PDB file of C-alpha atoms in Angstrom:
ATOM      1  CA  MET A 134      79.636  75.059-169.220  1.00  0.00           C
ATOM      2  CA  VAL A 135      80.525  72.272-169.176  1.00  0.00           C
ATOM      3  CA  CYS A 136      83.461  70.607-169.892  1.00  0.00           C
ATOM      4  CA  VAL A 137      84.464  67.222-171.000  1.00  0.00           C
ATOM      5  CA  PHE A 138      88.165  66.596-169.910  1.00  0.00           C
ATOM      6  CA  VAL A 139      88.946  63.058-173.261  1.00  0.00           C
ATOM      7  CA  PRO A 140      91.527  60.819-171.570  1.00  0.00           C
ATOM      8  CA  VAL A 141      94.942  61.303-172.885  1.00  0.00           C
ATOM      9  CA  CYS A 142      94.650  56.923-173.590  1.00  0.00           C
ATOM     10  CA  CYS A 143      91.379  58.193-175.525  1.00  0.00           C
ATOM     11  CA  LEU A 144      93.404  60.446-177.646  1.00  0.00           C
ATOM     12  CA  TRP A 145      95.863  58.033-178.618  1.00  0.00           C
ATOM     13  CA  SER A 146      93.536  55.264-179.338  1.00  0.00           C
ATOM     14  CA  GLU A 147      92.122  57.523-181.352  1.00  0.00           C
ATOM     15  CA  ASP A 148      94.556  58.360-183.143  1.00  0.00           C
ATOM     16  CA  GLN A 149      96.583  55.617-184.267  1.00  0.00           C
ATOM     17  CA  SER A 150      93.052  53.694-185.171  1.00  0.00           C
ATOM     18  CA  VAL A 151      92.621  56.561-188.385  1.00  0.00           C
ATOM     19  CA  CYS A 152      96.589  56.646-188.804  1.00  0.00           C
ATOM     20  CA  SER A 153      97.012  52.909-189.244  1.00  0.00           C
ATOM     21  CA  ARG A 154      97.022  52.809-192.849  1.00  0.00           C
ATOM     22  CA  THR A 155      98.569  56.286-193.443  1.00  0.00           C
ATOM     23  CA  PHE A 156     102.276  56.691-193.762  1.00  0.00           C
ATOM     24  CA  CYS A 157     104.129  60.056-192.838  1.00  0.00           C
ATOM     25  CA  GLY A 158     107.911  60.484-193.883  1.00  0.00           C
ATOM     26  CA  ALA A 159     110.670  60.777-191.380  1.00  0.00           C
ATOM     27  CA  GLY A 160     110.196  63.204-188.773  1.00  0.00           C
ATOM     28  CA  ARG A 161     106.810  63.316-188.771  1.00  0.00           C
ATOM     29  CA  GLN A 162     103.399  61.602-187.409  1.00  0.00           C
ATOM     30  CA  CYS A 163      99.857  61.282-187.979  1.00  0.00           C
ATOM     31  CA  VAL A 164      97.881  62.137-186.480  1.00  0.00           C
ATOM     32  CA  SER A 165      93.788  62.892-186.507  1.00  0.00           C
ATOM     33  CA  THR A 166      91.596  66.035-187.954  1.00  0.00           C
ATOM     34  CA  ASP A 167      89.031  67.626-186.181  1.00  0.00           C
ATOM     35  CA  ARG A 168      87.380  66.055-188.514  1.00  0.00           C
ATOM     36  CA  GLY A 169      88.240  62.339-187.617  1.00  0.00           C
ATOM     37  CA  GLU A 170      90.770  62.123-191.145  1.00  0.00           C
ATOM     38  CA  PRO A 171      94.382  61.612-190.614  1.00  0.00           C
ATOM     39  CA  ALA A 172      97.390  64.294-190.806  1.00  0.00           C
ATOM     40  CA  CYS A 173     101.207  64.263-190.750  1.00  0.00           C
ATOM     41  CA  ARG A 174     102.746  67.263-188.962  1.00  0.00           C
ATOM     42  CA  CYS A 175     105.893  67.817-187.520  1.00  0.00           C
ATOM     43  CA  SER A 176     107.231  64.960-184.684  1.00  0.00           C
ATOM     44  CA  GLN A 177     106.336  66.285-181.546  1.00  0.00           C
ATOM     45  CA  GLN A 178     110.058  65.395-179.806  1.00  0.00           C
ATOM     46  CA  CYS A 179     112.206  63.241-180.694  1.00  0.00           C
ATOM     47  CA  GLY A 180     113.632  59.801-177.887  1.00  0.00           C
ATOM     48  CA  VAL A 181     116.911  61.159-176.361  1.00  0.00           C
ATOM     49  CA  SER A 182     119.123  58.947-176.831  1.00  0.00           C
ATOM     50  CA  GLU A 183     122.332  60.119-178.214  1.00  0.00           C
ATOM     51  CA  HIS A 184     123.180  58.280-181.826  1.00  0.00           C
ATOM     52  CA  TRP A 185     124.594  61.893-183.557  1.00  0.00           C
ATOM     53  CA  VAL A 186     125.091  62.343-186.501  1.00  0.00           C
ATOM     54  CA  CYS A 187     126.139  65.534-189.066  1.00  0.00           C
ATOM     55  CA  GLY A 188     123.951  67.150-191.414  1.00  0.00           C
ATOM     56  CA  SER A 189     124.504  67.806-194.866  1.00  0.00           C
ATOM     57  CA  ASN A 190     123.622  71.323-193.306  1.00  0.00           C
ATOM     58  CA  SER A 191     127.027  71.059-191.275  1.00  0.00           C
ATOM     59  CA  LYS A 192     124.409  70.833-188.053  1.00  0.00           C
ATOM     60  CA  SER A 193     125.182  67.786-185.121  1.00  0.00           C
ATOM     61  CA  TYR A 194     121.965  65.453-183.742  1.00  0.00           C
ATOM     62  CA  ARG A 195     121.966  63.526-181.143  1.00  0.00           C
ATOM     63  CA  ASN A 196     120.079  61.262-183.558  1.00  0.00           C
ATOM     64  CA  HIS A 197     118.232  61.128-186.740  1.00  0.00           C
ATOM     65  CA  CYS A 198     114.349  61.172-185.484  1.00  0.00           C
ATOM     66  CA  GLU A 199     115.906  64.980-184.444  1.00  0.00           C
ATOM     67  CA  LEU A 200     117.410  65.600-188.033  1.00  0.00           C
ATOM     68  CA  HIS A 201     114.313  64.416-189.842  1.00  0.00           C
ATOM     69  CA  ARG A 202     112.443  66.444-187.748  1.00  0.00           C
ATOM     70  CA  ASP A 203     114.383  69.214-187.878  1.00  0.00           C
ATOM     71  CA  ALA A 204     113.807  68.424-191.725  1.00  0.00           C
ATOM     72  CA  CYS A 205     110.570  68.902-191.528  1.00  0.00           C
ATOM     73  CA  ILE A 206     110.022  72.379-189.465  1.00  0.00           C
ATOM     74  CA  THR A 207     112.280  73.670-191.575  1.00  0.00           C
ATOM     75  CA  GLN A 208     111.136  72.612-195.194  1.00  0.00           C
ATOM     76  CA  THR A 209     114.386  71.379-196.335  1.00  0.00           C
ATOM     77  CA  LYS A 210     115.997  68.534-197.097  1.00  0.00           C
ATOM     78  CA  ILE A 211     118.272  67.443-194.322  1.00  0.00           C
ATOM     79  CA  HIS A 212     120.366  64.235-194.980  1.00  0.00           C
ATOM     80  CA  VAL A 213     122.680  62.640-193.012  1.00  0.00           C
ATOM     81  CA  GLN A 214     126.276  63.803-193.941  1.00  0.00           C
ATOM     82  CA  HIS A 215     127.891  60.821-191.411  1.00  0.00           C
ATOM     83  CA  ARG A 216     128.075  59.451-187.888  1.00  0.00           C
ATOM     84  CA  GLY A 217     128.850  61.394-185.224  1.00  0.00           C
ATOM     85  CA  HIS A 218     129.498  65.744-184.901  1.00  0.00           C
ATOM     86  CA  CYS A 219     130.203  67.546-187.994  1.00  0.00           C
ATOM     87  CA  LEU A 220     134.346  68.414-187.582  1.00  0.00           C
ATOM     88  CA  GLU A 221     134.485  71.962-186.857  1.00  0.00           C
ATOM     89  CA  LYS A 222     135.743  74.319-189.960  1.00  0.00           C
ATOM     90  CA  PRO A 223     138.902  76.587-189.743  1.00  0.00           C
ATOM     91  CA  THR A 224     137.257  79.675-191.191  1.00  0.00           C
ATOM     92  CA  ARG A 225     138.689  79.748-194.966  1.00  0.00           C
ATOM     93  CA  THR A 226     141.388  83.008-194.704  1.00  0.00           C
ATOM     94  CA  ASP A 227     143.784  81.587-197.609  1.00  0.00           C
ATOM     95  CA  VAL A 228     146.143  82.819-194.706  1.00  0.00           C
ATOM     96  CA  SER A 229     149.488  83.305-196.279  1.00  0.00           C
ATOM     97  CA  PRO A 230     153.193  83.973-195.135  1.00  0.00           C
ATOM     98  CA  ILE A 231     154.654  87.424-194.471  1.00  0.00           C
ATOM     99  CA  VAL A 232     157.784  87.346-196.504  1.00  0.00           C
ATOM    100  CA  CYS A 233     160.390  89.222-198.184  1.00  0.00           C
ATOM    101  CA  PHE A 234     160.678  88.904-202.096  1.00  0.00           C
ATOM    102  CA  MET A 235     163.384  89.689-204.167  1.00  0.00           C
ATOM    103  CA  SER A 236     161.501  92.772-205.853  1.00  0.00           C
ATOM    104  CA  ASP A 237     161.467  93.913-201.603  1.00  0.00           C
ATOM    105  CA  ARG A 238     164.874  93.489-201.292  1.00  0.00           C
ATOM    106  CA  ASP A 239     166.151  94.739-204.276  1.00  0.00           C
ATOM    107  CA  TRP A 240     163.828  98.032-203.293  1.00  0.00           C
ATOM    108  CA  LEU A 241     165.601  98.489-200.144  1.00  0.00           C
ATOM    109  CA  ARG A 242     169.035  97.781-201.561  1.00  0.00           C
ATOM    110  CA  GLU A 243     168.266 100.326-204.076  1.00  0.00           C
ATOM    111  CA  GLN A 244     167.267 103.137-201.722  1.00  0.00           C
ATOM    112  CA  VAL A 245     170.262 102.484-199.063  1.00  0.00           C
ATOM    113  CA  ILE A 246     172.242 102.572-202.126  1.00  0.00           C
ATOM    114  CA  GLN A 247     170.664 106.067-203.097  1.00  0.00           C
ATOM    115  CA  TRP A 248     171.272 107.139-199.671  1.00  0.00           C
ATOM    116  CA  VAL A 249     174.886 107.008-199.638  1.00  0.00           C
ATOM    117  CA  GLN A 250     175.822 107.564-203.163  1.00  0.00           C
ATOM    118  CA  ASN A 251     173.530 111.283-201.615  1.00  0.00           C
ATOM    119  CA  GLU A 252     176.288 111.300-198.843  1.00  0.00           C
ATOM    120  CA  VAL A 253     178.607 110.814-201.379  1.00  0.00           C
ATOM    121  CA  GLU A 254     178.108 113.665-203.195  1.00  0.00           C
ATOM    122  CA  SER A 255     177.078 115.798-199.975  1.00  0.00           C
ATOM    123  CA  ASN A 256     180.954 115.125-198.640  1.00  0.00           C
ATOM    124  CA  ALA A 257     182.688 115.081-201.872  1.00  0.00           C
ATOM    125  CA  SER A 258     184.058 111.856-200.401  1.00  0.00           C
ATOM    126  CA  SER A 259     183.547 108.413-202.024  1.00  0.00           C
ATOM    127  CA  ALA A 260     181.340 104.900-201.282  1.00  0.00           C
ATOM    128  CA  HIS A 261     184.254 103.278-199.999  1.00  0.00           C
ATOM    129  CA  VAL A 262     184.601 105.398-197.595  1.00  0.00           C
ATOM    130  CA  VAL A 263     181.029 106.218-196.361  1.00  0.00           C
ATOM    131  CA  LEU A 264     180.442 102.777-196.520  1.00  0.00           C
ATOM    132  CA  GLU A 265     183.579 101.540-194.694  1.00  0.00           C
ATOM    133  CA  THR A 266     182.913 104.470-191.419  1.00  0.00           C
ATOM    134  CA  TYR A 267     179.083 102.978-191.328  1.00  0.00           C
ATOM    135  CA  PHE A 268     180.442  99.780-190.729  1.00  0.00           C
ATOM    136  CA  GLN A 269     182.284 100.665-188.307  1.00  0.00           C
ATOM    137  CA  THR A 270     179.932 102.319-186.739  1.00  0.00           C
ATOM    138  CA  TYR A 271     178.049  99.617-186.473  1.00  0.00           C
ATOM    139  CA  ASP A 272     180.431  96.581-185.842  1.00  0.00           C
ATOM    140  CA  ASN A 273     180.423  95.458-181.830  1.00  0.00           C
ATOM    141  CA  GLY A 274     183.954  94.663-182.452  1.00  0.00           C
ATOM    142  CA  ASP A 275     184.012  91.840-184.263  1.00  0.00           C
ATOM    143  CA  SER A 276     184.935  93.194-187.750  1.00  0.00           C
ATOM    144  CA  GLN A 277     181.328  91.246-189.094  1.00  0.00           C
ATOM    145  CA  LEU A 278     177.624  93.043-189.364  1.00  0.00           C
ATOM    146  CA  ASP A 279     174.995  90.873-187.750  1.00  0.00           C
ATOM    147  CA  SER A 280     171.270  91.338-188.981  1.00  0.00           C
ATOM    148  CA  ARG A 281     170.264  92.944-186.201  1.00  0.00           C
ATOM    149  CA  GLU A 282     173.803  95.941-186.499  1.00  0.00           C
ATOM    150  CA  PHE A 283     172.468  95.595-190.073  1.00  0.00           C
ATOM    151  CA  LEU A 284     169.040  96.967-188.768  1.00  0.00           C
ATOM    152  CA  SER A 285     170.892  99.367-186.239  1.00  0.00           C
ATOM    153  CA  PHE A 286     172.865 101.169-190.257  1.00  0.00           C
ATOM    154  CA  LEU A 287     168.697 101.417-191.757  1.00  0.00           C
ATOM    155  CA  LYS A 288     167.720 103.153-188.693  1.00  0.00           C
ATOM    156  CA  HIS A 289     170.114 105.972-188.693  1.00  0.00           C
ATOM    157  CA  ASN A 290     168.435 107.153-191.359  1.00  0.00           C
ATOM    158  CA  GLU A 291     165.026 105.979-192.139  1.00  0.00           C
ATOM    159  CA  THR A 292     164.293 108.750-193.359  1.00  0.00           C
ATOM    160  CA  ALA A 293     165.756 108.922-196.233  1.00  0.00           C
ATOM    161  CA  LEU A 294     164.457 105.118-196.578  1.00  0.00           C
ATOM    162  CA  ASN A 295     160.804 105.420-196.686  1.00  0.00           C
ATOM    163  CA  LEU A 296     161.408 102.447-195.168  1.00  0.00           C
ATOM    164  CA  THR A 297     157.106 101.436-195.682  1.00  0.00           C
ATOM    165  CA  TYR A 298     156.053  97.996-196.651  1.00  0.00           C
ATOM    166  CA  SER A 299     151.922  98.059-195.141  1.00  0.00           C
ATOM    167  CA  GLU A 300     149.957 100.569-192.659  1.00  0.00           C
ATOM    168  CA  THR A 301     150.803  98.321-189.362  1.00  0.00           C
ATOM    169  CA  LEU A 302     153.765  99.144-187.631  1.00  0.00           C
ATOM    170  CA  GLU A 303     154.580  95.391-186.444  1.00  0.00           C
ATOM    171  CA  ILE A 304     154.606  93.545-190.295  1.00  0.00           C
ATOM    172  CA  ASN A 305     156.499  96.936-191.488  1.00  0.00           C
ATOM    173  CA  LEU A 306     159.324  95.709-188.615  1.00  0.00           C
ATOM    174  CA  LEU A 307     159.324  92.420-189.798  1.00  0.00           C
ATOM    175  CA  LEU A 308     159.266  93.159-193.868  1.00  0.00           C
ATOM    176  CA  ARG A 309     162.335  94.783-192.738  1.00  0.00           C
ATOM    177  CA  SER A 310     164.359  92.525-190.635  1.00  0.00           C
ATOM    178  CA  LEU A 311     163.799  89.940-193.098  1.00  0.00           C
ATOM    179  CA  CYS A 312     164.539  91.192-196.202  1.00  0.00           C
ATOM    180  CA  VAL A 313     167.675  92.185-194.189  1.00  0.00           C
ATOM    181  CA  ASP A 314     168.738  88.320-194.331  1.00  0.00           C
ATOM    182  CA  ALA A 315     167.489  87.924-197.890  1.00  0.00           C
ATOM    183  CA  LEU A 316     170.578  91.265-198.132  1.00  0.00           C
ATOM    184  CA  ILE A 317     172.972  89.396-195.841  1.00  0.00           C
ATOM    185  CA  GLU A 318     172.798  86.180-198.158  1.00  0.00           C
ATOM    186  CA  LEU A 319     173.241  87.747-201.318  1.00  0.00           C
ATOM    187  CA  SER A 320     176.680  88.568-200.229  1.00  0.00           C
ATOM    188  CA  ASP A 321     177.313  85.742-197.685  1.00  0.00           C
ATOM    189  CA  GLU A 322     180.146  84.488-198.796  1.00  0.00           C
ATOM    190  CA  ASN A 323     180.576  81.694-196.329  1.00  0.00           C
ATOM    191  CA  ALA A 324     177.171  80.953-195.479  1.00  0.00           C
ATOM    192  CA  ASP A 325     178.091  82.833-191.939  1.00  0.00           C
ATOM    193  CA  TRP A 326     174.685  85.053-191.895  1.00  0.00           C
ATOM    194  CA  LYS A 327     177.265  87.603-191.112  1.00  0.00           C
ATOM    195  CA  LEU A 328     178.550  90.201-193.560  1.00  0.00           C
ATOM    196  CA  SER A 329     182.234  90.962-193.564  1.00  0.00           C
ATOM    197  CA  LEU A 330     183.557  94.408-194.413  1.00  0.00           C
ATOM    198  CA  PRO A 331     183.716  93.235-198.253  1.00  0.00           C
ATOM    199  CA  GLU A 332     181.351  91.688-197.745  1.00  0.00           C
ATOM    200  CA  PHE A 333     179.151  95.124-196.519  1.00  0.00           C
ATOM    201  CA  MET A 334     180.559  96.715-199.773  1.00  0.00           C
ATOM    202  CA  SER A 335     180.242  93.870-202.417  1.00  0.00           C
ATOM    203  CA  CYS A 336     176.590  93.807-201.672  1.00  0.00           C
ATOM    204  CA  LEU A 337     175.809  97.571-201.775  1.00  0.00           C
ATOM    205  CA  THR A 338     177.923  97.993-204.906  1.00  0.00           C
ATOM    206  CA  PRO A 339     175.826  99.762-207.721  1.00  0.00           C
ATOM    207  CA  SER A 340     177.480  97.762-210.583  1.00  0.00           C
ATOM    208  CA  TYR A 341     176.897  94.338-208.523  1.00  0.00           C
ATOM    209  CA  HIS A 342     173.847  92.933-210.046  1.00  0.00           C
ATOM    210  CA  PRO A 343     171.833  90.122-208.160  1.00  0.00           C
ATOM    211  CA  PRO A 344     171.744  86.950-209.388  1.00  0.00           C
ATOM    212  CA  GLU A 345     167.605  85.462-209.426  1.00  0.00           C
ATOM    213  CA  LYS A 346     166.711  83.076-207.381  1.00  0.00           C
ATOM    214  CA  LYS A 347     164.078  79.660-207.791  1.00  0.00           C
ATOM    215  CA  CYS A 348     162.400  77.616-205.369  1.00  0.00           C
ATOM    216  CA  ALA A 349     162.794  74.138-206.427  1.00  0.00           C
ATOM    217  CA  LEU A 350     160.622  71.571-205.239  1.00  0.00           C
ATOM    218  CA  GLU A 351     159.711  67.556-206.714  1.00  0.00           C
ATOM    219  CA  ASP A 352     162.316  67.996-210.696  1.00  0.00           C
ATOM    220  CA  GLU A 353     160.123  71.562-210.686  1.00  0.00           C
ATOM    221  CA  VAL A 354     161.490  74.823-210.662  1.00  0.00           C
ATOM    222  CA  PHE A 355     159.133  77.760-209.420  1.00  0.00           C
ATOM    223  CA  GLU A 356     159.762  81.865-209.718  1.00  0.00           C
ATOM    224  CA  ASP A 357     159.900  84.310-206.923  1.00  0.00           C
ATOM    225  CA  GLY A 358     155.983  84.051-205.905  1.00  0.00           C
ATOM    226  CA  ALA A 359     154.911  81.433-206.357  1.00  0.00           C
ATOM    227  CA  GLU A 360     152.996  79.072-204.850  1.00  0.00           C
ATOM    228  CA  ILE A 361     151.669  75.602-203.264  1.00  0.00           C
ATOM    229  CA  HIS A 362     149.794  74.114-200.409  1.00  0.00           C
ATOM    230  CA  VAL A 363     149.997  71.496-198.272  1.00  0.00           C
ATOM    231  CA  ALA A 364     147.667  70.574-196.777  1.00  0.00           C
ATOM    232  CA  CYS A 365     145.799  72.926-194.607  1.00  0.00           C
ATOM    233  CA  ASN A 366     149.623  75.413-195.161  1.00  0.00           C
ATOM    234  CA  LYS A 367     150.570  78.241-198.396  1.00  0.00           C
ATOM    235  CA  CYS A 368     153.779  78.521-199.227  1.00  0.00           C
ATOM    236  CA  VAL A 369     154.976  81.311-201.256  1.00  0.00           C
ATOM    237  CA  CYS A 370     158.604  80.938-202.499  1.00  0.00           C
ATOM    238  CA  ALA A 371     161.105  84.142-201.406  1.00  0.00           C
ATOM    239  CA  CYS A 372     164.049  84.590-202.830  1.00  0.00           C
ATOM    240  CA  GLY A 373     165.295  80.809-203.583  1.00  0.00           C
ATOM    241  CA  ASN A 374     163.872  79.532-200.038  1.00  0.00           C
ATOM    242  CA  TRP A 375     160.543  78.030-199.760  1.00  0.00           C
ATOM    243  CA  VAL A 376     157.854  80.001-196.475  1.00  0.00           C
ATOM    244  CA  CYS A 377     155.317  78.788-194.826  1.00  0.00           C
ATOM    245  CA  THR A 378     152.316  78.707-192.834  1.00  0.00           C
ATOM    246  CA  ALA A 379     152.128  76.937-190.309  1.00  0.00           C
ATOM    247  CA  LEU A 380     148.888  76.273-189.211  1.00  0.00           C
ATOM    248  CA  THR A 381     147.502  72.926-187.286  1.00  0.00           C
ATOM    249  CA  CYS A 382     145.587  70.963-190.112  1.00  0.00           C
ATOM    250  CA  THR A 383     142.368  69.619-188.846  1.00  0.00           C
ATOM    251  CA  GLY A 384     139.645  66.448-190.113  1.00  0.00           C
ATOM    252  CA  GLU A 385     138.365  68.920-192.624  1.00  0.00           C
ATOM    253  CA  PHE A 386     141.152  67.914-194.897  1.00  0.00           C
ATOM    254  CA  GLN A 387     141.349  63.661-195.388  1.00  0.00           C
ATOM    255  CA  ARG A 388     139.930  62.965-198.473  1.00  0.00           C
ATOM    256  CA  GLU A 389     136.017  63.911-199.333  1.00  0.00           C
ATOM    257  CA  GLU A 390     135.753  60.533-200.705  1.00  0.00           C
ATOM    258  CA  ASP A 391     135.894  58.455-197.795  1.00  0.00           C
ATOM    259  CA  VAL A 392     133.582  60.503-195.248  1.00  0.00           C
ATOM    260  CA  LYS A 393     130.935  60.227-199.093  1.00  0.00           C
ATOM    261  CA  GLU A 394     131.535  56.870-199.266  1.00  0.00           C
ATOM    262  CA  GLY A 395     131.346  55.966-195.259  1.00  0.00           C
ATOM    263  CA  ALA A 396     127.332  57.721-195.511  1.00  0.00           C
ATOM    264  CA  ALA A 397     126.481  56.619-198.002  1.00  0.00           C
ATOM    265  CA  GLU A 398     126.659  53.017-197.445  1.00  0.00           C
ATOM    266  CA  ASP A 399     125.465  53.363-193.701  1.00  0.00           C
ATOM    267  CA  GLU A 400     122.660  56.632-194.642  1.00  0.00           C
ATOM    268  CA  MET A 401     119.684  57.203-196.377  1.00  0.00           C
ATOM    269  CA  THR A 402     118.472  60.589-197.216  1.00  0.00           C
ATOM    270  CA  GLU A 403     114.949  61.354-196.289  1.00  0.00           C
ATOM    271  CA  GLU A 404     112.647  60.162-199.424  1.00  0.00           C
ATOM    272  CA  GLU A 405     115.079  57.236-199.400  1.00  0.00           C
ATOM    273  CA  TRP A 406     113.903  56.282-195.642  1.00  0.00           C
ATOM    274  CA  SER A 407     110.451  56.795-196.642  1.00  0.00           C
ATOM    275  CA  ARG A 408     109.710  54.807-198.573  1.00  0.00           C
ATOM    276  CA  THR A 409     111.737  51.847-197.060  1.00  0.00           C
ATOM    277  CA  VAL A 410     109.229  52.228-193.700  1.00  0.00           C
ATOM    278  CA  ALA A 411     106.296  52.186-196.646  1.00  0.00           C
ATOM    279  CA  GLU A 412     107.184  49.376-198.020  1.00  0.00           C
ATOM    280  CA  LEU A 413     108.486  47.072-194.362  1.00  0.00           C
ATOM    281  CA  THR A 414     105.098  48.622-193.372  1.00  0.00           C
ATOM    282  CA  LYS A 415     103.141  46.503-196.422  1.00  0.00           C
ATOM    283  CA  LEU A 416     105.513  43.471-196.155  1.00  0.00           C
ATOM    284  CA  GLN A 417     103.798  44.068-192.263  1.00  0.00           C
ATOM    285  CA  ASP A 418     100.413  43.316-193.188  1.00  0.00           C
ATOM    286  CA  THR A 419     100.955  40.921-196.136  1.00  0.00           C
ATOM    287  CA  PHE A 420     101.835  39.082-192.861  1.00  0.00           C
ATOM    288  CA  THR A 421      98.336  39.447-191.191  1.00  0.00           C
TER     289      THR A 421
END
């Protein structure tokens, strides 16, 4: 067997000669086939220069050549979205804040009232006496019940209240705390976030009907449960207050028009790039 070694420079010269008038698209290169005919193949490698671009497939490429080479290999259309690395997009989970709605607050209040009524019937007493006894039991001596003391009052009979909002214990505890705050706000006449005995009585009086509270924003009124979006955060109307998530917003929320306009001015699609190369080559032949 006789082996014949052909210098690489000769192969390159042959390809150059055969491909002199063959134009391949971006990400492709012309090579000579076994028959000595020109053929376009995906580029074997690209330069190491770093001019990062973000492709329309949300993938970052070191330079234009890498992008067009990947488009050729995967046989997909990929154009430059914008210069630089692709922006990291947070997973969209549509996160909502945990809130106590008026329906939750009123349900909790009704449960407590029913629990007190049962004790009144069992002990042949009055609601006033039962509530005053509980108030004195959980008051720390300042003649007022704060949210922590009110929560202790509820824990006295958790079985009767059946305070289960969610399958998650942490969320249950948080919602219970939020609804206690909503109950205190309901009857807290002096806005000190504590209930005096008269305020405590008023809060749990069956004949008292809590007013419906709404949320306001820029001369608009929103019902309980209404949702609005501020950048990447969601705000929910709950018991007359806006409650919002506190997510860190990224560049994903910049105006999409700005990104698209910038890309249109500076970058071309693969087809446009191929046409431009062909036109420039023809122009070059005219002057040779």
